[in-house]
């Protein structure tokens, strides 16, 4: 199973990850993105990787 992590200190609140893979990422109450699952569901792995690859500030890590 894959996991995802966001360096929230570098997040610019663009929302792209939450748009790309809402099953894994969401915008938190403080306006920054967060991971809201313990493990990335198998059918969402490619979406999580897309979010990582398209993050404009490269703060997402999917591993």
Coordinates of C-alpha atoms in Angstrom, one line a residue:
X1 CA 0.0 0.0 0.0
X2 CA 1.2 3.5 -0.8
X3 CA 1.2 6.4 1.6
X4 CA 1.1 10.2 0.9
X5 CA 2.6 13.1 2.8
X6 CA 2.5 16.8 2.3
X7 CA 5.1 19.3 3.6
X8 CA 2.4 21.8 4.7
X9 CA 5.0 24.5 5.4
X10 CA 5.6 24.8 1.7
X11 CA 2.0 24.5 0.6
X12 CA 0.6 27.5 -1.3
X13 CA -3.0 26.5 -1.0
X14 CA -3.6 26.1 -4.7
X15 CA -6.0 23.2 -4.3
X16 CA -4.7 21.2 -7.2
X17 CA -4.0 18.1 -5.2
X18 CA -7.5 18.1 -3.7
X19 CA -9.0 18.6 -7.2
X20 CA -6.8 15.8 -8.7
X21 CA -7.3 13.2 -6.0
X22 CA -10.0 14.2 -3.5
X23 CA -10.0 10.6 -2.1
X24 CA -6.5 11.3 -0.6
X25 CA -6.1 15.1 -0.4
X26 CA -8.3 17.9 0.9
X27 CA -8.1 21.5 1.9
X28 CA -7.9 21.8 5.7
X29 CA -9.6 24.5 7.8
X30 CA -6.4 26.5 7.8
X31 CA -6.5 26.7 4.0
X32 CA -3.6 24.4 3.5
X33 CA -3.8 20.9 1.8
X34 CA -3.7 17.8 3.9
X35 CA -3.7 14.1 3.5
X36 CA -6.9 12.6 5.0
X37 CA -6.3 8.9 4.6
X38 CA -3.8 6.6 6.3
X39 CA -3.0 4.7 3.2
X40 CA -3.7 5.5 -0.4
X41 CA -6.5 3.3 -1.7
X42 CA -5.3 1.0 -4.5
X43 CA -7.6 2.5 -7.1
X44 CA -6.4 6.0 -6.2
X45 CA -2.7 5.4 -6.5
X46 CA -2.3 6.9 -10.0
X47 CA -4.3 10.0 -8.9
X48 CA -2.1 10.5 -5.9
X49 CA 1.0 10.2 -8.1
X50 CA -0.5 12.7 -10.6
X51 CA -1.1 15.1 -7.7
X52 CA 2.6 14.7 -6.6
X53 CA 3.9 15.3 -10.1
X54 CA 1.7 18.3 -10.8
X55 CA 2.1 20.1 -7.4
X56 CA 3.6 23.5 -8.4
X57 CA 5.7 23.7 -5.2
X58 CA 6.7 20.0 -5.0
X59 CA 5.6 19.4 -1.4
X60 CA 3.7 16.1 -2.0
X61 CA 5.5 12.8 -1.5
X62 CA 3.8 9.5 -2.5
X63 CA 5.7 6.5 -1.5

